[in-house]
Tab-separated table of C-alpha atoms in Angstrom:
chain	number	residue	atom	x	y	z
A	1	MET	CA	132.980	110.622	98.290
A	2	SER	CA	133.364	114.010	96.797
A	3	GLN	CA	132.746	114.028	92.958
A	4	HIS	CA	131.825	110.334	93.150
A	5	THR	CA	128.607	108.928	91.910
A	6	MET	CA	126.255	106.545	93.610
A	7	ARG	CA	127.775	103.798	91.409
A	8	ASP	CA	130.978	104.179	93.426
A	9	SER	CA	129.089	103.310	96.672
A	10	THR	CA	128.375	99.810	95.424
A	11	ARG	CA	132.094	99.002	95.872
A	12	LEU	CA	132.177	99.797	99.570
A	13	ASP	CA	131.791	97.185	102.273
A	14	LEU	CA	128.541	97.212	104.396
A	15	VAL	CA	130.256	98.434	107.526
A	16	PRO	CA	127.864	99.858	110.176
A	17	LEU	CA	128.545	103.325	111.518
A	18	LYS	CA	128.618	104.088	115.148
A	19	THR	CA	125.260	105.858	114.755
A	20	ALA	CA	123.700	102.496	113.695
A	21	TYR	CA	123.457	101.526	117.322
A	22	LYS	CA	121.589	103.022	120.306
A	23	ASP	CA	123.660	105.101	122.612
A	24	VAL	CA	123.330	103.567	126.031
A	25	GLY	CA	125.452	106.153	127.804
A	26	ASP	CA	124.408	109.354	129.601
A	27	SER	CA	124.716	111.562	126.522
A	28	PRO	CA	121.547	112.301	124.438
A	29	ALA	CA	120.657	109.298	122.349
A	30	TYR	CA	121.071	109.663	118.551
A	31	GLU	CA	117.636	109.472	116.956
A	32	ARG	CA	117.773	106.849	114.241
A	33	ARG	CA	115.193	107.621	111.658
A	34	PHE	CA	114.895	106.036	108.229
A	35	HIS	CA	112.211	104.555	106.082
A	36	VAL	CA	111.743	101.254	104.226
A	37	MET	CA	109.477	100.705	101.243
A	38	ALA	CA	108.237	97.146	101.600
A	39	LYS	CA	107.274	95.136	98.583
A	40	PRO	CA	105.966	91.860	100.154
A	41	GLY	CA	104.442	90.714	96.872
A	42	GLY	CA	107.327	91.677	94.744
A	43	ALA	CA	106.535	93.114	91.322
A	44	LYS	CA	103.331	91.080	90.846
A	45	CYS	CA	100.503	93.255	89.589
A	46	ASN	CA	97.009	92.823	88.277
A	47	ILE	CA	97.286	95.640	85.682
A	48	ASP	CA	99.895	96.335	82.988
A	49	CYS	CA	100.868	100.016	83.133
A	50	GLN	CA	103.128	100.648	80.110
A	51	TYR	CA	105.298	103.102	82.047
A	52	CYS	CA	105.642	101.032	85.178
A	53	PHE	CA	109.288	101.074	86.435
A	54	TYR	CA	108.856	98.057	88.565
A	55	LEU	CA	107.063	95.374	86.611
A	56	HIS	CA	110.236	94.263	84.908
A	57	LYS	CA	111.780	93.302	88.283
A	58	GLU	CA	110.084	89.982	87.875
A	59	ASP	CA	112.664	89.165	85.200
A	60	LEU	CA	115.593	91.243	86.487
A	61	LEU	CA	115.433	89.744	90.003
A	62	HIS	CA	114.325	86.261	88.819
A	63	GLN	CA	111.228	86.393	90.869
A	64	PRO	CA	108.843	83.318	91.089
A	65	LYS	CA	105.467	83.488	89.393
A	66	GLN	CA	103.763	84.145	92.716
A	67	PRO	CA	106.220	86.142	94.817
A	68	LYS	CA	105.275	86.527	98.521
A	69	MET	CA	107.252	87.414	101.625
A	70	ASP	CA	107.008	84.272	103.745
A	71	ASP	CA	106.103	84.382	107.434
A	72	GLU	CA	109.649	84.082	108.676
A	73	THR	CA	110.931	86.863	106.420
A	74	LEU	CA	107.888	89.043	107.253
A	75	GLU	CA	108.455	88.700	110.977
A	76	ALA	CA	112.153	89.348	110.670
A	77	PHE	CA	111.405	92.600	108.704
A	78	ILE	CA	108.780	93.975	111.071
A	79	LYS	CA	111.001	93.080	114.143
A	80	SER	CA	114.186	94.679	112.650
A	81	TYR	CA	112.392	97.811	111.349
A	82	ILE	CA	110.882	98.497	114.778
A	83	GLU	CA	113.998	97.758	116.740
A	84	SER	CA	116.157	99.781	114.345
A	85	GLN	CA	114.509	103.121	115.079
A	86	ASP	CA	114.242	105.420	118.120
A	87	GLY	CA	111.438	107.844	117.001
A	88	GLU	CA	108.049	108.049	118.623
A	89	GLU	CA	106.372	107.050	115.366
A	90	ILE	CA	107.346	104.266	112.947
A	91	VAL	CA	105.650	104.271	109.468
A	92	PHE	CA	105.333	101.072	107.464
A	93	SER	CA	104.758	101.580	103.692
A	94	TRP	CA	103.423	98.672	101.638
A	95	GLN	CA	103.813	98.806	97.874
A	96	GLY	CA	104.343	96.533	94.887
A	97	GLY	CA	103.559	95.621	92.242
A	98	GLU	CA	100.074	95.569	93.710
A	99	PRO	CA	100.204	94.849	97.445
A	100	THR	CA	96.543	93.997	97.861
A	101	LEU	CA	96.975	90.814	95.790
A	102	LEU	CA	98.362	89.220	98.946
A	103	GLY	CA	94.881	89.349	100.468
A	104	ILE	CA	93.467	90.920	103.603
A	105	ASP	CA	94.542	88.013	105.937
A	106	TYR	CA	98.177	88.804	105.135
A	107	TYR	CA	97.648	92.410	106.380
A	108	ARG	CA	95.919	91.110	109.457
A	109	LYS	CA	99.033	89.187	110.131
A	110	ILE	CA	101.111	92.230	109.607
A	111	VAL	CA	99.074	94.215	112.139
A	112	GLU	CA	99.541	91.371	114.655
A	113	LEU	CA	103.248	91.240	114.241
A	114	GLN	CA	103.491	95.039	114.585
A	115	LYS	CA	101.603	94.784	117.918
A	116	LYS	CA	103.898	91.978	119.019
A	117	TYR	CA	106.970	94.147	118.709
A	118	GLN	CA	105.534	97.510	119.380
A	119	PRO	CA	107.457	99.238	122.049
A	120	GLN	CA	105.559	101.162	124.770
A	121	GLY	CA	105.023	104.826	123.855
A	122	VAL	CA	105.689	104.240	120.057
A	123	ARG	CA	102.995	104.847	117.518
A	124	ILE	CA	102.946	102.582	114.500
A	125	GLU	CA	101.317	103.760	111.322
A	126	ASN	CA	100.680	102.015	107.940
A	127	ASP	CA	100.228	103.267	104.434
A	128	LEU	CA	99.270	101.269	101.309
A	129	GLN	CA	99.878	102.195	97.707
A	130	THR	CA	97.354	100.634	95.475
A	131	ASN	CA	95.700	100.723	92.041
A	132	GLY	CA	92.499	100.285	93.782
A	133	LEU	CA	90.994	97.500	91.784
A	134	LEU	CA	90.589	95.045	94.691
A	135	LEU	CA	89.218	97.543	97.222
A	136	ASN	CA	85.782	96.160	98.164
A	137	ASP	CA	83.833	96.605	101.421
A	138	GLU	CA	85.848	94.006	103.346
A	139	TRP	CA	89.130	95.681	102.409
A	140	CYS	CA	87.904	99.199	103.254
A	141	GLU	CA	86.479	98.061	106.537
A	142	PHE	CA	89.807	96.642	107.427
A	143	LEU	CA	91.719	99.717	106.252
A	144	ALA	CA	89.465	102.022	108.246
A	145	GLN	CA	89.660	99.844	111.419
A	146	HIS	CA	93.415	99.887	111.439
A	147	SER	CA	93.819	103.456	110.327
A	148	PHE	CA	95.702	102.783	107.059
A	149	LEU	CA	96.447	105.713	104.828
A	150	VAL	CA	95.808	104.825	101.192
A	151	GLY	CA	97.720	106.132	98.260
A	152	LEU	CA	95.605	105.694	95.281
A	153	SER	CA	97.214	105.687	91.769
A	154	ILE	CA	95.134	107.726	89.353
A	155	ASP	CA	96.365	109.636	86.348
A	156	GLY	CA	93.520	112.004	85.743
A	157	PRO	CA	90.117	111.868	84.016
A	158	GLU	CA	89.084	108.755	82.057
A	159	ASP	CA	90.984	109.357	78.864
A	160	MET	CA	94.194	110.283	80.569
A	161	HIS	CA	94.045	107.483	83.138
A	162	ASN	CA	93.253	104.706	80.646
A	163	ARG	CA	96.043	105.895	78.313
A	164	TYR	CA	98.532	103.737	80.211
A	165	ARG	CA	96.774	102.150	83.126
A	166	VAL	CA	95.103	98.976	81.664
A	167	THR	CA	94.548	95.420	82.673
A	168	ARG	CA	96.711	92.536	81.672
A	169	SER	CA	94.201	92.004	78.803
A	170	GLY	CA	94.394	95.577	77.758
A	171	LYS	CA	91.076	96.775	79.310
A	172	PRO	CA	90.619	100.230	80.849
A	173	THR	CA	90.685	100.543	84.629
A	174	PHE	CA	89.327	104.056	85.272
A	175	HIS	CA	85.733	102.906	86.299
A	176	LEU	CA	87.256	100.356	88.671
A	177	VAL	CA	89.380	102.936	90.413
A	178	MET	CA	86.390	105.312	90.698
A	179	HIS	CA	84.515	102.537	92.315
A	180	ALA	CA	87.453	102.219	94.792
A	181	VAL	CA	87.095	105.988	95.489
A	182	GLU	CA	83.430	105.503	96.351
A	183	LYS	CA	84.291	102.705	98.803
A	184	LEU	CA	87.103	104.595	100.421
A	185	LYS	CA	84.876	107.598	101.043
A	186	HIS	CA	81.995	105.454	102.304
A	187	TYR	CA	84.158	103.845	105.019
A	188	GLY	CA	86.064	107.046	105.794
A	189	VAL	CA	89.434	105.724	104.696
A	190	PRO	CA	91.769	108.642	104.200
A	191	PHE	CA	93.520	108.543	100.796
A	192	ASN	CA	95.937	110.547	98.650
A	193	ALA	CA	96.145	110.720	94.896
A	194	LEU	CA	99.421	109.618	93.324
A	195	VAL	CA	99.591	110.880	89.698
A	196	VAL	CA	102.254	109.716	87.314
A	197	VAL	CA	102.726	112.737	85.082
A	198	ASN	CA	103.669	111.315	81.653
A	199	ARG	CA	104.110	112.393	78.038
A	200	HIS	CA	100.360	112.493	77.484
A	201	ASN	CA	98.574	113.930	80.636
A	202	VAL	CA	101.335	116.524	81.141
A	203	LYS	CA	99.653	118.432	78.338
A	204	HIS	CA	96.494	118.997	80.356
A	205	PRO	CA	97.542	120.325	83.760
A	206	LEU	CA	94.391	122.215	84.715
A	207	GLU	CA	91.933	119.580	83.516
A	208	LEU	CA	93.900	116.926	85.466
A	209	TYR	CA	94.279	119.060	88.622
A	210	ARG	CA	90.668	120.210	88.659
A	211	PHE	CA	89.505	116.681	88.173
A	212	LEU	CA	91.399	115.549	91.284
A	213	THR	CA	90.373	118.449	93.513
A	214	LYS	CA	86.821	119.185	92.305
A	215	GLU	CA	85.437	115.804	91.164
A	216	LEU	CA	87.366	113.518	93.519
A	217	GLY	CA	87.653	115.947	96.376
A	218	VAL	CA	91.383	114.949	96.951
A	219	THR	CA	93.194	117.136	99.382
A	220	TYR	CA	96.698	115.695	99.067
A	221	ILE	CA	98.353	115.086	95.672
A	222	GLN	CA	101.626	113.583	94.815
A	223	PHE	CA	102.753	114.410	91.242
A	224	ASN	CA	105.533	111.981	90.161
A	225	PRO	CA	107.108	112.816	86.804
A	226	CYS	CA	107.627	109.709	84.683
A	227	VAL	CA	111.339	109.597	83.647
A	228	GLU	CA	112.617	106.273	82.604
A	229	PRO	CA	115.843	105.719	80.708
A	230	SER	CA	115.366	103.767	77.469
A	231	ASP	CA	117.474	100.868	78.942
A	232	PHE	CA	115.906	100.886	82.412
A	233	LYS	CA	114.875	97.268	82.309
A	234	THR	CA	118.541	96.084	82.158
A	235	THR	CA	120.730	98.945	83.277
A	236	ALA	CA	120.909	100.255	86.896
A	237	PRO	CA	121.052	104.057	87.495
A	238	GLN	CA	124.575	105.564	87.158
A	239	PHE	CA	125.636	102.485	85.107
A	240	TRP	CA	124.623	103.955	81.908
A	241	ASN	CA	126.997	104.145	78.866
A	242	ASP	CA	128.611	107.644	79.280
A	243	ASN	CA	129.288	107.834	75.487
A	244	MET	CA	125.528	107.659	74.812
A	245	ILE	CA	124.519	110.510	77.226
A	246	PRO	CA	123.384	113.599	75.286
A	247	LYS	CA	123.690	117.335	76.291
A	248	VAL	CA	120.678	119.250	77.601
A	249	GLY	CA	118.690	120.652	74.715
A	250	SER	CA	119.574	117.889	72.363
A	251	GLU	CA	116.864	116.195	70.309
A	252	LEU	CA	118.030	112.952	72.028
A	253	THR	CA	116.590	114.098	75.253
A	254	LYS	CA	113.092	114.175	73.805
A	255	PRO	CA	110.637	111.318	74.407
A	256	GLY	CA	109.576	109.941	71.020
A	257	HIS	CA	112.886	110.379	69.307
A	258	PRO	CA	114.092	106.993	67.956
A	259	MET	CA	117.434	107.356	69.664
A	260	SER	CA	116.055	109.143	72.796
A	261	VAL	CA	117.745	108.702	76.200
A	262	VAL	CA	114.268	108.151	77.739
A	263	THR	CA	111.235	106.018	76.920
A	264	GLU	CA	108.440	107.285	74.676
A	265	TRP	CA	106.040	107.553	77.617
A	266	SER	CA	108.407	109.695	79.613
A	267	VAL	CA	107.489	113.293	80.380
A	268	ASP	CA	109.155	115.957	78.301
A	269	ALA	CA	111.281	118.259	80.536
A	270	ASP	CA	109.939	121.527	79.051
A	271	ASP	CA	106.347	120.195	79.355
A	272	TRP	CA	107.024	119.379	82.975
A	273	GLY	CA	107.964	122.973	83.692
A	274	GLU	CA	104.711	124.242	81.929
A	275	PHE	CA	102.645	121.691	83.916
A	276	LEU	CA	104.113	122.864	87.238
A	277	LYS	CA	103.577	126.533	86.418
A	278	ALA	CA	99.900	125.998	85.504
A	279	VAL	CA	99.021	123.852	88.480
A	280	PHE	CA	100.967	126.086	90.876
A	281	GLU	CA	98.964	129.153	89.745
A	282	GLU	CA	95.734	127.363	90.039
A	283	TRP	CA	96.738	126.054	93.496
A	284	VAL	CA	97.755	129.414	94.780
A	285	ASN	CA	94.641	131.162	93.551
A	286	ASN	CA	92.038	128.627	94.630
A	287	ASP	CA	93.307	125.875	96.979
A	288	LEU	CA	96.094	127.351	99.114
A	289	GLY	CA	95.620	125.856	102.669
A	290	ARG	CA	92.934	123.401	101.367
A	291	VAL	CA	94.859	121.114	99.009
A	292	LEU	CA	98.400	119.909	99.728
A	293	VAL	CA	100.572	119.330	96.649
A	294	ASN	CA	103.828	117.534	97.589
A	295	LEU	CA	106.113	119.466	95.330
A	296	PHE	CA	104.589	122.906	96.262
A	297	GLU	CA	104.587	122.262	100.036
A	298	THR	CA	108.286	121.341	100.119
A	299	ALA	CA	109.105	124.382	97.907
A	300	VAL	CA	107.395	126.739	100.294
A	301	ALA	CA	109.152	125.113	103.282
A	302	GLN	CA	112.562	125.334	101.622
A	303	VAL	CA	112.129	128.987	100.714
A	304	MET	CA	111.443	129.542	104.398
A	305	GLY	CA	114.742	127.873	105.208
A	306	LYS	CA	113.191	124.725	106.530
A	307	PRO	CA	114.356	121.227	105.574
A	308	ALA	CA	113.066	119.570	102.449
A	309	GLN	CA	109.870	117.442	102.882
A	310	LEU	CA	110.753	115.231	100.050
A	311	CYS	CA	113.946	113.107	99.416
A	312	ILE	CA	114.165	114.350	95.913
A	313	THR	CA	114.637	117.986	96.869
A	314	ALA	CA	116.829	117.287	99.922
A	315	GLU	CA	120.516	117.859	99.969
A	316	PHE	CA	121.216	114.242	100.848
A	317	CYS	CA	119.261	110.939	100.376
A	318	GLY	CA	119.935	107.381	101.552
A	319	LYS	CA	117.272	107.176	104.263
A	320	GLY	CA	114.716	105.553	102.020
A	321	LEU	CA	115.518	101.892	101.520
A	322	ALA	CA	113.433	99.165	99.818
A	323	ILE	CA	112.883	95.572	100.798
A	324	GLU	CA	111.814	92.864	98.259
A	325	HIS	CA	109.600	89.839	98.924
A	326	ASN	CA	112.604	87.551	99.729
A	327	GLY	CA	114.049	89.925	102.319
A	328	ASP	CA	116.788	91.521	100.017
A	329	VAL	CA	117.227	95.146	100.888
A	330	PHE	CA	118.319	97.866	98.355
A	331	SER	CA	119.599	101.355	98.707
A	332	CYS	CA	116.327	102.940	97.309
A	333	ASP	CA	112.999	102.054	95.771
A	334	HIS	CA	114.310	103.403	92.425
A	335	TYR	CA	117.631	101.455	92.828
A	336	VAL	CA	116.286	97.977	93.099
A	337	TYR	CA	118.939	96.531	90.913
A	338	PRO	CA	121.498	93.796	91.838
A	339	GLU	CA	124.294	96.440	91.921
A	340	TYR	CA	122.556	98.285	94.815
A	341	LYS	CA	121.608	95.387	96.909
A	342	LEU	CA	122.775	95.898	100.567
A	343	ALA	CA	122.041	92.542	102.280
A	344	ASN	CA	119.137	90.378	103.408
A	345	VAL	CA	117.086	91.245	106.447
A	346	LYS	CA	117.571	87.724	107.735
A	347	GLU	CA	121.307	88.161	107.684
A	348	LYS	CA	121.858	91.704	108.811
A	349	ALA	CA	119.748	94.293	110.895
A	350	LEU	CA	118.090	97.118	109.028
A	351	ASN	CA	119.791	99.681	111.173
A	352	GLU	CA	123.205	98.305	110.147
A	353	MET	CA	122.258	98.671	106.536
A	354	ALA	CA	120.635	102.086	106.822
A	355	PHE	CA	123.542	103.508	108.824
A	356	SER	CA	126.420	101.944	106.996
A	357	ILE	CA	129.498	103.422	105.255
A	358	ARG	CA	128.082	102.192	101.907
A	359	GLN	CA	124.641	103.701	102.346
A	360	GLN	CA	126.101	106.930	103.662
A	361	ALA	CA	128.236	107.184	100.569
A	362	PHE	CA	125.154	106.549	98.413
A	363	GLY	CA	123.271	109.343	100.131
A	364	MET	CA	126.101	111.848	100.256
A	365	ALA	CA	126.651	111.376	96.514
A	366	LYS	CA	123.301	113.150	95.783
A	367	ARG	CA	125.071	116.388	96.597
A	368	ASP	CA	128.668	115.541	95.955
A	369	ALA	CA	128.204	114.290	92.488
A	370	LEU	CA	126.462	117.353	91.234
A	371	PRO	CA	128.041	119.049	88.208
A	372	LYS	CA	129.453	122.578	88.535
A	373	TYR	CA	126.421	123.803	86.442
A	374	CYS	CA	124.170	122.738	89.318
A	375	LYS	CA	126.390	124.090	92.061
A	376	SER	CA	126.302	127.571	90.516
A	377	CYS	CA	122.562	127.520	89.923
A	378	PRO	CA	120.427	129.980	91.947
A	379	TYR	CA	117.868	127.279	92.723
A	380	LEU	CA	120.519	124.751	94.024
A	381	LYS	CA	119.016	124.723	97.581
A	382	LEU	CA	115.452	124.292	96.264
A	383	CYS	CA	116.363	121.427	93.988
A	384	TRP	CA	119.675	119.732	94.875
A	385	GLY	CA	119.642	118.097	91.513
A	386	GLU	CA	116.304	116.408	92.132
A	387	CYS	CA	116.319	112.644	92.085
A	388	PRO	CA	119.755	111.089	91.099
A	389	LYS	CA	118.027	108.319	89.098
A	390	ASN	CA	117.041	111.171	86.683
A	391	ARG	CA	120.587	112.439	86.133
A	392	LEU	CA	120.604	111.227	82.604
A	393	ILE	CA	122.080	114.074	80.498
A	394	ARG	CA	125.084	116.437	80.247
A	395	THR	CA	125.340	120.139	81.149
A	396	PRO	CA	125.734	122.622	78.290
A	397	ASP	CA	129.523	122.288	78.616
A	398	GLY	CA	129.381	118.475	78.471
A	399	GLU	CA	129.731	117.643	82.144
A	400	LEU	CA	127.950	114.409	83.220
A	401	GLY	CA	125.227	114.277	85.989
A	402	LEU	CA	122.584	116.934	84.971
A	403	ASN	CA	119.073	115.990	85.766
A	404	TYR	CA	116.801	115.323	82.722
A	405	LEU	CA	114.141	117.509	84.329
A	406	CYS	CA	116.490	120.458	84.737
A	407	PRO	CA	114.993	122.784	82.112
A	408	GLY	CA	111.443	122.308	83.420
A	409	ILE	CA	112.491	122.691	87.071
A	410	LYS	CA	114.386	125.955	86.288
A	411	ALA	CA	111.463	127.237	84.336
A	412	PHE	CA	109.090	126.505	87.290
A	413	PHE	CA	111.373	128.387	89.757
A	414	ASP	CA	111.825	131.279	87.439
A	415	TYR	CA	108.097	131.691	87.397
A	416	SER	CA	107.193	130.745	91.001
A	417	LEU	CA	109.918	132.015	93.219
A	418	PRO	CA	108.442	135.559	93.760
A	419	MET	CA	105.203	133.893	94.788
A	420	LEU	CA	106.935	131.331	96.978
A	421	THR	CA	108.861	134.119	98.677
A	422	GLY	CA	105.628	136.021	99.284
A	423	LEU	CA	104.004	132.923	100.761
A	424	SER	CA	106.937	132.344	103.042
A	425	VAL	CA	106.728	135.984	104.297
A	426	LEU	CA	102.991	135.661	105.024
A	427	LEU	CA	103.444	132.336	106.856
A	428	GLN	CA	106.270	133.836	108.946
A	429	ARG	CA	104.063	136.870	109.746
A	430	GLU	CA	101.186	134.629	110.687
A	431	LYS	CA	103.407	132.550	112.945
A	432	THR	CA	104.695	135.684	114.670
A	433	THR	CA	101.336	137.222	115.321
A	434	SER	CA	99.815	133.953	116.658
A	435	ARG	CA	102.364	133.825	119.423
């Protein structure tokens, strides 16, 4: 697949590789590990975030008004997901839309099915990504009882959060989310903060970060930069019109420009770099070892020569599939478009999809499709072109496939690499002395 994009993988047959199946011989078994993002309620949601990359799937995938994974499909998914892996831990991730709209009884059924198919010696974990609006006492009791990890979507203090995260009728949601925070804390439910960094809140890095760490007391933060192509509702990643793709530095890469390649709420690439620099400095000086920030943790690990902790900074991808309410499985959560549909879980086992020639080609293209500009970059092994769905622009010499966030990512590593290197040395030294 050298020099081919992920688009080319869509033309390959879904032929399982030998590694898709357990080795029953005497040789060491191949450990099959992959992850599936489950969306049992489809794109249905009780709020209307302007920047949401998933809400439009209702139309794109022709979903019913009340999408819901039926009992047969749910059991087929849980059974196949458990049987398709060999690890000692299997993690189920429930997202949407808004997954709590399905109700607590639906998740009680999920827990029962997991126990039904749970192999001896295998631990099953669950995480739930939610906007928090429905998290009452009953919900939090259930989540605590069954050790669910909650990912809570919150974009900062009240004015930042309410900028885009409003109800269907346009009302703010901040106070409802804060109520959910109180309930989660009261019942001892562990939760992470997921922040969509957009064109607005990116301008206030310290205010946002200090709110999360000091006021909410969050100890794990996921910063997700909002990057959406202007035609994201209709056009799958890598199927863009090549003639309309601008070079890095062009005004057409700026959110807010009438002909921009991205939506007006997308984060500006240069602002993203300044945001990361400001938060990183605050984190190093005040919260190192106390607060985990996904992008910084993986940067430290990679500088130490360890594998990336995130798919976006890994050399390859393809081990993070997504399943829709009707059982259709797609190559990635950000590639839920008809072009990237693999098969249906009722027709083919998940391991056959995850470890197939087509999915392997999809994953390998993350590295192989990188432009020469990236391959000669000093930060290649810390970035690997970031997420392919953001490769919306051209390099300075006009080559396709450069990540929209590249200027900001480079600015961040220009600034942080000396400190990242210092941290890696200290951690190695601590590891050596503790032996």
